[in-house]
Coordinates of C-alpha atoms and ligand atoms in Angstrom, one line a residue:
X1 CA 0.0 0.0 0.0
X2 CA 2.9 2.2 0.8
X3 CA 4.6 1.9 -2.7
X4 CA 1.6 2.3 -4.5
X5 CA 0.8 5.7 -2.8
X6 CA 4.3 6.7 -3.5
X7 CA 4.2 6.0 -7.3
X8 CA 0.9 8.0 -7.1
X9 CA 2.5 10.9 -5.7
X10 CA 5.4 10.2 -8.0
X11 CA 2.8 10.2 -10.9
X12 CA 1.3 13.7 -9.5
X13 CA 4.3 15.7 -9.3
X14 CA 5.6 14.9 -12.4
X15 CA 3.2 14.3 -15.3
X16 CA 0.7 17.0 -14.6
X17 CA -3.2 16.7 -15.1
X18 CA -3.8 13.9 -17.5
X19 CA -2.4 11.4 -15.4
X20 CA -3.8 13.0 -12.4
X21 CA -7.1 12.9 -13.7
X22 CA -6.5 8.4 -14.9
X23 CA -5.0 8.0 -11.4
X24 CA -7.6 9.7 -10.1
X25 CA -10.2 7.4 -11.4
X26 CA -8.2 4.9 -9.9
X27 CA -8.2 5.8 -6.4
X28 CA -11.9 6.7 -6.5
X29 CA -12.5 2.9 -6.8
X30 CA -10.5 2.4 -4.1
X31 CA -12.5 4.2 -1.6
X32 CA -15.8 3.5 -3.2
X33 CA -14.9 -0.1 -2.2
X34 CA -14.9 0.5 1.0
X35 CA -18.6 1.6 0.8
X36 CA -20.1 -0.4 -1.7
X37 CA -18.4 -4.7 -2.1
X38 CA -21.2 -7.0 -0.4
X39 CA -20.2 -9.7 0.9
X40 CA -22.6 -12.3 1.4
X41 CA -22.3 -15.2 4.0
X42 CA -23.9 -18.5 4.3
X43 CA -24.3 -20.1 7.8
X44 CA -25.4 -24.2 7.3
X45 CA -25.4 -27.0 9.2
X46 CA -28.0 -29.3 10.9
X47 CA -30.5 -27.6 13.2
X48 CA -29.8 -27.0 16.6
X49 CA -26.1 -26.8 16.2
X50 CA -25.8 -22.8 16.7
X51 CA -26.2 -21.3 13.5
X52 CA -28.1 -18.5 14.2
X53 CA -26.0 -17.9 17.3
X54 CA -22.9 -18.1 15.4
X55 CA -24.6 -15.1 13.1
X56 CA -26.1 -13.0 16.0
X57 CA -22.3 -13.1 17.6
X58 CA -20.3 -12.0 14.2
X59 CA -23.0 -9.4 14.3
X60 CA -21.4 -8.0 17.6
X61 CA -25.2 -8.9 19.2
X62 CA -26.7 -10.7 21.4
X63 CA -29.4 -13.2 21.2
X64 CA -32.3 -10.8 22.9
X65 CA -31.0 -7.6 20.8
X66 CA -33.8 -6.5 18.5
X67 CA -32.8 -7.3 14.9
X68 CA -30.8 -10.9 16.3
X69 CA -31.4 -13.9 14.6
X70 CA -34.0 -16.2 17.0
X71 CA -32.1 -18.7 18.6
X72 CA -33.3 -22.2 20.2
X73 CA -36.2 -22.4 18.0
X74 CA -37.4 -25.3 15.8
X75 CA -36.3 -24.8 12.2
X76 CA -38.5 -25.3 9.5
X77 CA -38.2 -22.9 6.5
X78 CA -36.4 -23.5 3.4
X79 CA -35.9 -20.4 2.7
X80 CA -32.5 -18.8 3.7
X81 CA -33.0 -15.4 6.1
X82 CA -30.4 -12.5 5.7
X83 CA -29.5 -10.5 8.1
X84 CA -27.4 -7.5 7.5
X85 CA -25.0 -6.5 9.2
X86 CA -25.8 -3.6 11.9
X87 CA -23.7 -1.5 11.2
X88 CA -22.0 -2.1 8.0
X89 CA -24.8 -2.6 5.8
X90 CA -22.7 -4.2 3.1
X91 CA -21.8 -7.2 4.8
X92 CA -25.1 -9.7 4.7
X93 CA -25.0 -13.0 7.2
X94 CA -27.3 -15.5 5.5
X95 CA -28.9 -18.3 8.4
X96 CA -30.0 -21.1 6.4
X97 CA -32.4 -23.5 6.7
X98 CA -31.0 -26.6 9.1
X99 CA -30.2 -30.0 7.0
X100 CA -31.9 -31.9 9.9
X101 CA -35.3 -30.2 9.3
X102 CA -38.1 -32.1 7.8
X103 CA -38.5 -30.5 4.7
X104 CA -34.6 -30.9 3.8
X105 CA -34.0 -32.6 0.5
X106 CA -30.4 -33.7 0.2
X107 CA -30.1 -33.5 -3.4
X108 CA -31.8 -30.3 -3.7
X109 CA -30.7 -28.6 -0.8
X110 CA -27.8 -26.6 -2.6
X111 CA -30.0 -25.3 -5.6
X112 CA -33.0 -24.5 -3.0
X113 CA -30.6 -22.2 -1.3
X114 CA -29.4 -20.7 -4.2
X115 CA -25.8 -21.2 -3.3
X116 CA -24.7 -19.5 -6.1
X117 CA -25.4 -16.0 -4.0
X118 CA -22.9 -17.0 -1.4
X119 CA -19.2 -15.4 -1.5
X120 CA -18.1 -18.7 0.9
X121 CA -20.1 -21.4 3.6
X122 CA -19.4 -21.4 7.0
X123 CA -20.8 -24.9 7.8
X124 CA -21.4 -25.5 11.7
X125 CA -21.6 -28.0 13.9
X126 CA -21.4 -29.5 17.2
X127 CA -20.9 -32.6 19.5
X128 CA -20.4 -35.1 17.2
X129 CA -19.5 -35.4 13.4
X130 CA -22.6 -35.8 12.0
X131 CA -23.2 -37.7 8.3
X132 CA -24.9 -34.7 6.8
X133 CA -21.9 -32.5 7.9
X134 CA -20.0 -34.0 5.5
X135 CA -22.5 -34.5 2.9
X136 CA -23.1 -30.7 3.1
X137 CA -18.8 -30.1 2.6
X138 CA -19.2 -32.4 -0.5
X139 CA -21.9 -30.8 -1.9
X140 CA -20.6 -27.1 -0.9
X141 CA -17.1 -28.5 -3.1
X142 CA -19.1 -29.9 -6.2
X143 CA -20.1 -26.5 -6.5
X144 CA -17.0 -25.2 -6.3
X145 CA -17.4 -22.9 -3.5
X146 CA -15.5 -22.6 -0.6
X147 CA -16.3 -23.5 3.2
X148 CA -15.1 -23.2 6.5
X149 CA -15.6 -26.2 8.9
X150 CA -16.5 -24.2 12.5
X151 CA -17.2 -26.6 15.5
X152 CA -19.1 -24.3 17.8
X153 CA -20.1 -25.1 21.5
X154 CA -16.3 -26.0 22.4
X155 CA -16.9 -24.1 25.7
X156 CA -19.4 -26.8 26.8
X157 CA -16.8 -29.9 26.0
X158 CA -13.9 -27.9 27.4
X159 CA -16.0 -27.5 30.7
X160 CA -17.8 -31.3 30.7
X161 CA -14.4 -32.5 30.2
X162 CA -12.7 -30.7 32.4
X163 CA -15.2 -31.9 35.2
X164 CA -13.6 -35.6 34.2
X165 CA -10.1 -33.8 35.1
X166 CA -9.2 -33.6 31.1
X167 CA -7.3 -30.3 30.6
X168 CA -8.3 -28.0 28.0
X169 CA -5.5 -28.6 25.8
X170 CA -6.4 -32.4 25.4
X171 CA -10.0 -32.0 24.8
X172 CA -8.9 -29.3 21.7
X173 CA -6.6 -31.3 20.1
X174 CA -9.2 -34.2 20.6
X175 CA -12.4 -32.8 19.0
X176 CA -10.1 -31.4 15.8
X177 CA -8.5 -34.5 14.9
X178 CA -12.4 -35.9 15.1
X179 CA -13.2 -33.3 12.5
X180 CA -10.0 -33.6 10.6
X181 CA -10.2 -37.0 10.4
X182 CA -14.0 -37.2 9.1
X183 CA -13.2 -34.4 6.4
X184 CA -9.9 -36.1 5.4
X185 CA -11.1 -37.1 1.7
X186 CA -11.4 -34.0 1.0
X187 CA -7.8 -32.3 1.3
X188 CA -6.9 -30.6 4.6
X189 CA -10.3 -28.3 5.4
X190 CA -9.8 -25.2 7.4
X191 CA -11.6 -26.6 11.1
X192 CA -12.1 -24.0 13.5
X193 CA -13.2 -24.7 17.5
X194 CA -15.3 -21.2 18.4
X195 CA -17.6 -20.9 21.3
X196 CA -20.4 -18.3 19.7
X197 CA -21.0 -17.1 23.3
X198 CA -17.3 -15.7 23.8
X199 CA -15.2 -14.2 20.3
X200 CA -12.3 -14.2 22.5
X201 CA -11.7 -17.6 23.0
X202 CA -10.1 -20.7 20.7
X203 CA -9.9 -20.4 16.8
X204 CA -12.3 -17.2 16.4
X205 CA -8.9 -14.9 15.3
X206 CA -7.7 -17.8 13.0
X207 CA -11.1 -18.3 11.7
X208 CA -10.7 -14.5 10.4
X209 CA -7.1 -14.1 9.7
X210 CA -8.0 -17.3 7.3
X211 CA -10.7 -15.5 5.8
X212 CA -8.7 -12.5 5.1
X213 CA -6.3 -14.6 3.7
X214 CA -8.2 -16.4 1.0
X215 CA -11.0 -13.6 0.3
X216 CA -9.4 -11.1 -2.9
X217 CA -9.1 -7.6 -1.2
X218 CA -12.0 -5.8 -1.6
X219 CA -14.3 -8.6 0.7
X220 CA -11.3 -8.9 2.9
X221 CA -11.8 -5.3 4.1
X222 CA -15.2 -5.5 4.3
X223 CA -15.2 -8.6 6.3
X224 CA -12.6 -7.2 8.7
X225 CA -14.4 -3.9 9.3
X226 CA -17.5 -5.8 9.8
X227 CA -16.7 -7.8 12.9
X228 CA -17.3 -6.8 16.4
X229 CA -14.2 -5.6 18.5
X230 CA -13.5 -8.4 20.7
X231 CA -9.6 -8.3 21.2
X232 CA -7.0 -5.8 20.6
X233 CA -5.5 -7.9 17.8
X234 CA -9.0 -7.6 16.0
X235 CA -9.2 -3.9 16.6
X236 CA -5.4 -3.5 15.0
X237 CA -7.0 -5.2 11.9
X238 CA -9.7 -2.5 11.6
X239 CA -7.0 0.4 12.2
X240 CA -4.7 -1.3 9.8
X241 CA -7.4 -1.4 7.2
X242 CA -9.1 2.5 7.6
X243 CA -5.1 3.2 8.0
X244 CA -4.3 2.2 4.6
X245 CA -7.4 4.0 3.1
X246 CA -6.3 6.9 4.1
X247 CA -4.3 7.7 1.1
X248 CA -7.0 6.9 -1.4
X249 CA -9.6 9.0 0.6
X250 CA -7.1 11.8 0.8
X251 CA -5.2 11.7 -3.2
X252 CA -9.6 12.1 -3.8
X253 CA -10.3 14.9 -1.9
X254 CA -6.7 16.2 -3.4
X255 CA -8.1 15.8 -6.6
X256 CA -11.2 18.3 -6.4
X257 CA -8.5 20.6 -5.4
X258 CA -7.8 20.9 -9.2
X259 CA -11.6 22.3 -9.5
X260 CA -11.6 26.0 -11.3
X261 CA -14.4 26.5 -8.3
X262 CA -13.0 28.4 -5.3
X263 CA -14.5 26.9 -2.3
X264 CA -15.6 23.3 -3.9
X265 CA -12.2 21.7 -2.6
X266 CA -12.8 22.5 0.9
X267 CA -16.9 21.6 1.1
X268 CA -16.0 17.8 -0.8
X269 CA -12.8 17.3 1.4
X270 CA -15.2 17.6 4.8
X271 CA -18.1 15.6 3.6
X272 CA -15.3 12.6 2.8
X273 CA -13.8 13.2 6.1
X274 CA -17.1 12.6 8.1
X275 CA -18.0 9.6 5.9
X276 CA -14.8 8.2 6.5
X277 CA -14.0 8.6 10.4
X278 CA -18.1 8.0 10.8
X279 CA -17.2 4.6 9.6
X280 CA -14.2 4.2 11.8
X281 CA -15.9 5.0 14.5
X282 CA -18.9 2.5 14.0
X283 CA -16.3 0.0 13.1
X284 CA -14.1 0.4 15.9
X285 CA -17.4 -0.1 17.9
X286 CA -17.8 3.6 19.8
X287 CA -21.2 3.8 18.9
X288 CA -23.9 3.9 22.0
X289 CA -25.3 0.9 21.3
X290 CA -22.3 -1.0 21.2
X291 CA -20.7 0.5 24.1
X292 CA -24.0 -0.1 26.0
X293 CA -23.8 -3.4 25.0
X294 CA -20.5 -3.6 25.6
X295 CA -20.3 -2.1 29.6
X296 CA -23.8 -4.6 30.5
X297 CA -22.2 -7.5 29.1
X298 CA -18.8 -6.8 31.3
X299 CA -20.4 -4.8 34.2
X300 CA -18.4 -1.7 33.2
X301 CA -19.3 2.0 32.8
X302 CA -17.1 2.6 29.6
X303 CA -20.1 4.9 27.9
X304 CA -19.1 8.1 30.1
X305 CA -15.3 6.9 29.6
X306 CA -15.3 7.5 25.8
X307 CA -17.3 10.5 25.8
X308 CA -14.6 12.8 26.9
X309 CA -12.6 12.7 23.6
X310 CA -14.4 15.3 21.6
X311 CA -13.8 13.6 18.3
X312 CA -16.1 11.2 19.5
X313 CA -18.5 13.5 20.9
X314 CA -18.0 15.4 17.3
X315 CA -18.8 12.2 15.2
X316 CA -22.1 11.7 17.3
X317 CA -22.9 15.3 16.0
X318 CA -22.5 15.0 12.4
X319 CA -22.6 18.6 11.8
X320 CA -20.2 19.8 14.2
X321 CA -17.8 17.2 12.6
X322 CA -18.0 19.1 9.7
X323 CA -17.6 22.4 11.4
X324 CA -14.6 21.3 12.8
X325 CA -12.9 20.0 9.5
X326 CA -13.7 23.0 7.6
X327 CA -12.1 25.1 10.3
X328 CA -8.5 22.7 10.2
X329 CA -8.5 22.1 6.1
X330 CA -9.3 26.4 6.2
X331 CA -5.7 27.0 6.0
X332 CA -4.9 24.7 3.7
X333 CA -7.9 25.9 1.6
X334 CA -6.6 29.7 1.4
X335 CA -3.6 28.2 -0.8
X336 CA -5.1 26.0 -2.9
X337 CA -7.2 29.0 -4.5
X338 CA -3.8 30.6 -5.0
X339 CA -1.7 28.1 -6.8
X340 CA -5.2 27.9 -9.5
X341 CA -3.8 31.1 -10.8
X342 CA -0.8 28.9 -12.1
X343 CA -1.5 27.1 -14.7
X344 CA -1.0 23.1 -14.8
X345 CA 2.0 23.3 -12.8
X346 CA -0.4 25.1 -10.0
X347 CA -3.3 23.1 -10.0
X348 CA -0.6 19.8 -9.2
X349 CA 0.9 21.8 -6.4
X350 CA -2.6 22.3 -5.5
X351 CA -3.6 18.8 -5.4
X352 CA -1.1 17.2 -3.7
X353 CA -1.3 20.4 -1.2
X354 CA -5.0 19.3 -0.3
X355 CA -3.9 15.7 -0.5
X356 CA -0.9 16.1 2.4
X357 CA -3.0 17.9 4.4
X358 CA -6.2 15.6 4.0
X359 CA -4.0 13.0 4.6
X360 CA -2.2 14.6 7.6
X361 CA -5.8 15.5 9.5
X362 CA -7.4 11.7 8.8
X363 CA -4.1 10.1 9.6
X364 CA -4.9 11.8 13.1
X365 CA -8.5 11.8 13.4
X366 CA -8.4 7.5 13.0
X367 CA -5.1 7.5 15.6
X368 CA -7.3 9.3 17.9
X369 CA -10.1 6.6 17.6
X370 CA -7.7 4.2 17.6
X371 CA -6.6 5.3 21.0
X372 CA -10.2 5.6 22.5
X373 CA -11.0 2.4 21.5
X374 CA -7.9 0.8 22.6
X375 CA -8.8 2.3 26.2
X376 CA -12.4 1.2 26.0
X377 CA -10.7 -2.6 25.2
X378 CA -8.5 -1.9 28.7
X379 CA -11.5 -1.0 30.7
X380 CA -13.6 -3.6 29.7
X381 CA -10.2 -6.0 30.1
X382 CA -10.6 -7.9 27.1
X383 CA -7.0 -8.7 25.6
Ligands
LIG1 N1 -22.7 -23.2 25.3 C1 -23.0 -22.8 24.1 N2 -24.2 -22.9 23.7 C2 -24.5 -22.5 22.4 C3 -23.5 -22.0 21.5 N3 -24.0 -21.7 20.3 C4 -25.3 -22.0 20.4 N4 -25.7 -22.4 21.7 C5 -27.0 -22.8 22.2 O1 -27.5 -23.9 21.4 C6 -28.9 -23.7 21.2 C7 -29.2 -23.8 19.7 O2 -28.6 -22.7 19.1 P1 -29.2 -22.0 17.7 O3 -28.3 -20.9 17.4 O4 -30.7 -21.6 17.9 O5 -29.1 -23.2 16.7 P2 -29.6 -23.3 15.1 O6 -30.8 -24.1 15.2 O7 -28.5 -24.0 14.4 O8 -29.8 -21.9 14.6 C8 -29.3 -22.4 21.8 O9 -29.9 -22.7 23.1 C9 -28.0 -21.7 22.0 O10 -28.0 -20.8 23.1 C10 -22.1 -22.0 22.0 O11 -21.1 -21.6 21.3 N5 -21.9 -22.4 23.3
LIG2 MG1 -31.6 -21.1 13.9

C-alpha cells in the first residue's frame, strides 16, 4: 500500500493533469470499495447446532437484541433469512435453513438455497460429526465454492471435560483430529473450535485471519471492518485497514482541489472526512449501542469513559464534525485558490497540497479513535 501511494504521488508531481485525472479514477475505486463490495455469507449446518447464534455473535449482538437472529427455535423454513449487518450494511449473514429439518431434501438442498449468492459457507456443527456434515462439505465442493468447517459449542466440551479432570488442551486437540479425520477425503479443510457465546476464546482470530487470507481484497476489508471488536488484535486489523485507506480518501479529496471553483475543494474534502472517520468510529465499535452493549455484558461504565474525547462527541454530531474540518482544512484551503492562478504546474501543487494535508488531518483523526478504542478494550479487560 505504501509503494503504491508513492508511485501516485510520484505520478502527481511529475506528469501534470492527464495522469492525475487516470489515477484519479483509480483511487476513486479504491474508496468506493470500501462503501459499496457485499459480501454475502452463508451459515449451514444441521439444526440446533448454533447457526443463528454463530450469526447474531459476528453481528457483535446478542441473542435478545432487537434485529438478532432467534435462537433455540425449531427450524422449519427452506428459505434462507439475511440479516445485515448492523452496522455495515454491506456485509449480509445468511442463516440457512437446518439440513436436519423435515423439509430438507439432500439433493436439492444446494439449488433451493441458491448457493450461487454465497461469496463462501461457513458450515457449523457441534458434539459429534454428524453424516450430513460432510455430505453438506461435498456438496458445498461440487459447487465449487469454498467453506469453513466451525465446531461451535467448544466451551461446553472444554467444561464437561474438564469436570472428568481432562485439561483443555487435550480436549482441543481431541475434538479437531475428530473433524479432521471425518473431512480427510477432501484435502486438509480449514476446522475452526469457536464458542459463539465468547469471540475471544479458541480459533475465532484464525477463523478470520483465514478469511482475510483467502478472500481477494475488496471482501477482505469489508469482512474485517464488519466484525465486532473483541480483542485488541481484531481492533489493529480495523486500524490497519481505515489506515491504509487513508491515502485513497485523501489523493480524492486532493483531486477536487484541481476544480476551477474556489470553495468546492474545501466543502468535498469535509463531507469525505465525516464519511470516512463516521465509519471508523462505527467500526471500531464507539457507537452507544455497542458501548451499551459492551459495559452490560462486562459490568463496566465505559459509555461516560469515551465521551470525553471530543472527536467522538463530534462524530455523534455529524454537523459539528463538519464544522470542525472546515475550520483545520481552512488554512490549507486559502492556498489552494492561489496556486489555481498557475497554470497546470499550480493546479498539481494544489492537489497534492490538499492531498498532504487531507492525509495529515485523517491520519490523526483514525489514531485518535484508535486510541479511544484501545482504552475502552483496557477498561472492559478484554485482551
Ligand atoms: N454453550 C454454548 N451454547 C450455544 C453455543 N451456540 C449456540 N448455543 C446454544 O444452542 C442452542 C441452539 O442454538 P441456535 O443458534 O438456535 O441453533 P440453530 O438451530 O443451528 O440456529 C441455543 O440454546 C444456543 O444458546 C455456544 O457456542 N456455546
Ligand atoms: Mg436457527
Amino acid at each position: 500500500m505504501a509503494d503504491q501511494q508513492d508511485d501516485l504521488r510520484a505520478l502527481l508531481i511529475d506528469s501534470g493533469e492527464p495522469t492525475w485525472e487516470r489515477d484519479n479514477a483509480k483511487t476513486r475505486e479504491e474508496v468506493d470499495r470500501l462503501d459499496n463490495v457485499t459480501l454475502n455469507i452463508a451459515v449451514t449446518g444441521e439444526s440446533g447446532v448454533g447457526k443463528s447464534s454463530f450469526v447474531n455473535a459476528i453481528r457483535g449482538l446478542k441473542d435478545t437484541d432487537e434485529g438478532a437472529a432467534p435462537t433455540g427455535e425449531v427450524e422449519n423454513s427452506m428459505v434462507p433469512t439475511m440479516y445485515p449487518h448492523p452496522t455495515m450494511p454491506n456485509v449480509n449473514l445468511w442463516d440457512l435453513p437446518g439440513i436436519g429439518s423435515s423439509m430438507f431434501k439432500a439433493e436439492t438442498y444446494m439449488k433451493d438455497v441458491k448457493y450461487q449468492n454465497y461469496d463462501f459457507f461457513i458450515i457449523v456443527s457441534a458434539l459429534r460429526f454428524k453424516d450430513t456434515d460432510m455430505m453438506l462439505a461435498n456438496e458445498i465442493k461440487k459447487k465449487k465454492k469454498d467453506f469453513y468447517f466451525v465446531r461451535t459449542k467448544t466451551d461446553r466440551d472444554v467444561t464437561q471435560e474438564e469436570r472428568k479432570g481432562v485439561r483443555e488442551e487435550a480436549t482441543l486437540q481431541k475434538i479437531r483430529n475428530n473433524c479432521l479425520d471425518n473431512l480427510r477425503t477432501l484435502g486438509p479443510p480449514p476446522v475452526f473450535l469457536i464458542t459463539s457465546h465468547n469471540l475471544e476464546r479458541f480459533d475465532f482470530q484464525e477463523l478470520v485471519n483465514t478469511l482475510e487470507r483467502d478472500l481477494p481484497d475488496n471482501k477482505r476489508d469489508a469482512l474485517v471492518l464488519s466484525l465486532p471488536v473483541y480483542s485488541k488484535e481484531c481492533l489493529k486489523q480495523k486500524y490497519n485497514t481505515f489506515k491504509n485507506a487513508v491515502w485513497a480518501v485523501a489523493i480524492t479529496s486532493g483531486a477536487i482541489a484541481t476544480a476551477p471553483v474556489p470553495g468546492l475543494s474545501l466543502a468535498c474534502d469535509v463531507a469525505m472526512i465525516v464519511s470516512f472517520l463516521t465509519k471508523c468510529y462505527y467500526s471500531f465499535g464507539l457507537d452507544d449501542k455497542t458501548l451499551e452493549r459492551l459495559s452490560e455484558r462486562v459490568n463496566k461504565p465505559i459509555l461516560a469513559m469515551v465521551r470525553e474525547s471530543s472527536l467522538v462527541m463530534a462524530i455523534t454530531d455529524k454537523s459539528s464534525l463538519a464544522t470542525k474540518f472546515a475550520m483545520r482544512l481552512g488554512v490549507a484551503g486559502v492556498v489552494e485558490s492561489l496556486c489555481r492562478f498557475v497554470p497546470v504546474v499550480g493546479s498539481v501543487a494544489a492537489a497534492v497540497l490538499s492531498f498532504s494535508t487531507t492525509q495529515y488531518v485523517l491520519l490523526e483523526e483514525v489514531e485518535e479513535l484508535y486510541s479511544v478504542a484501545k482504552r475502552v478494550l483496557e477498561m472492559a479487560e478484554l485482551n
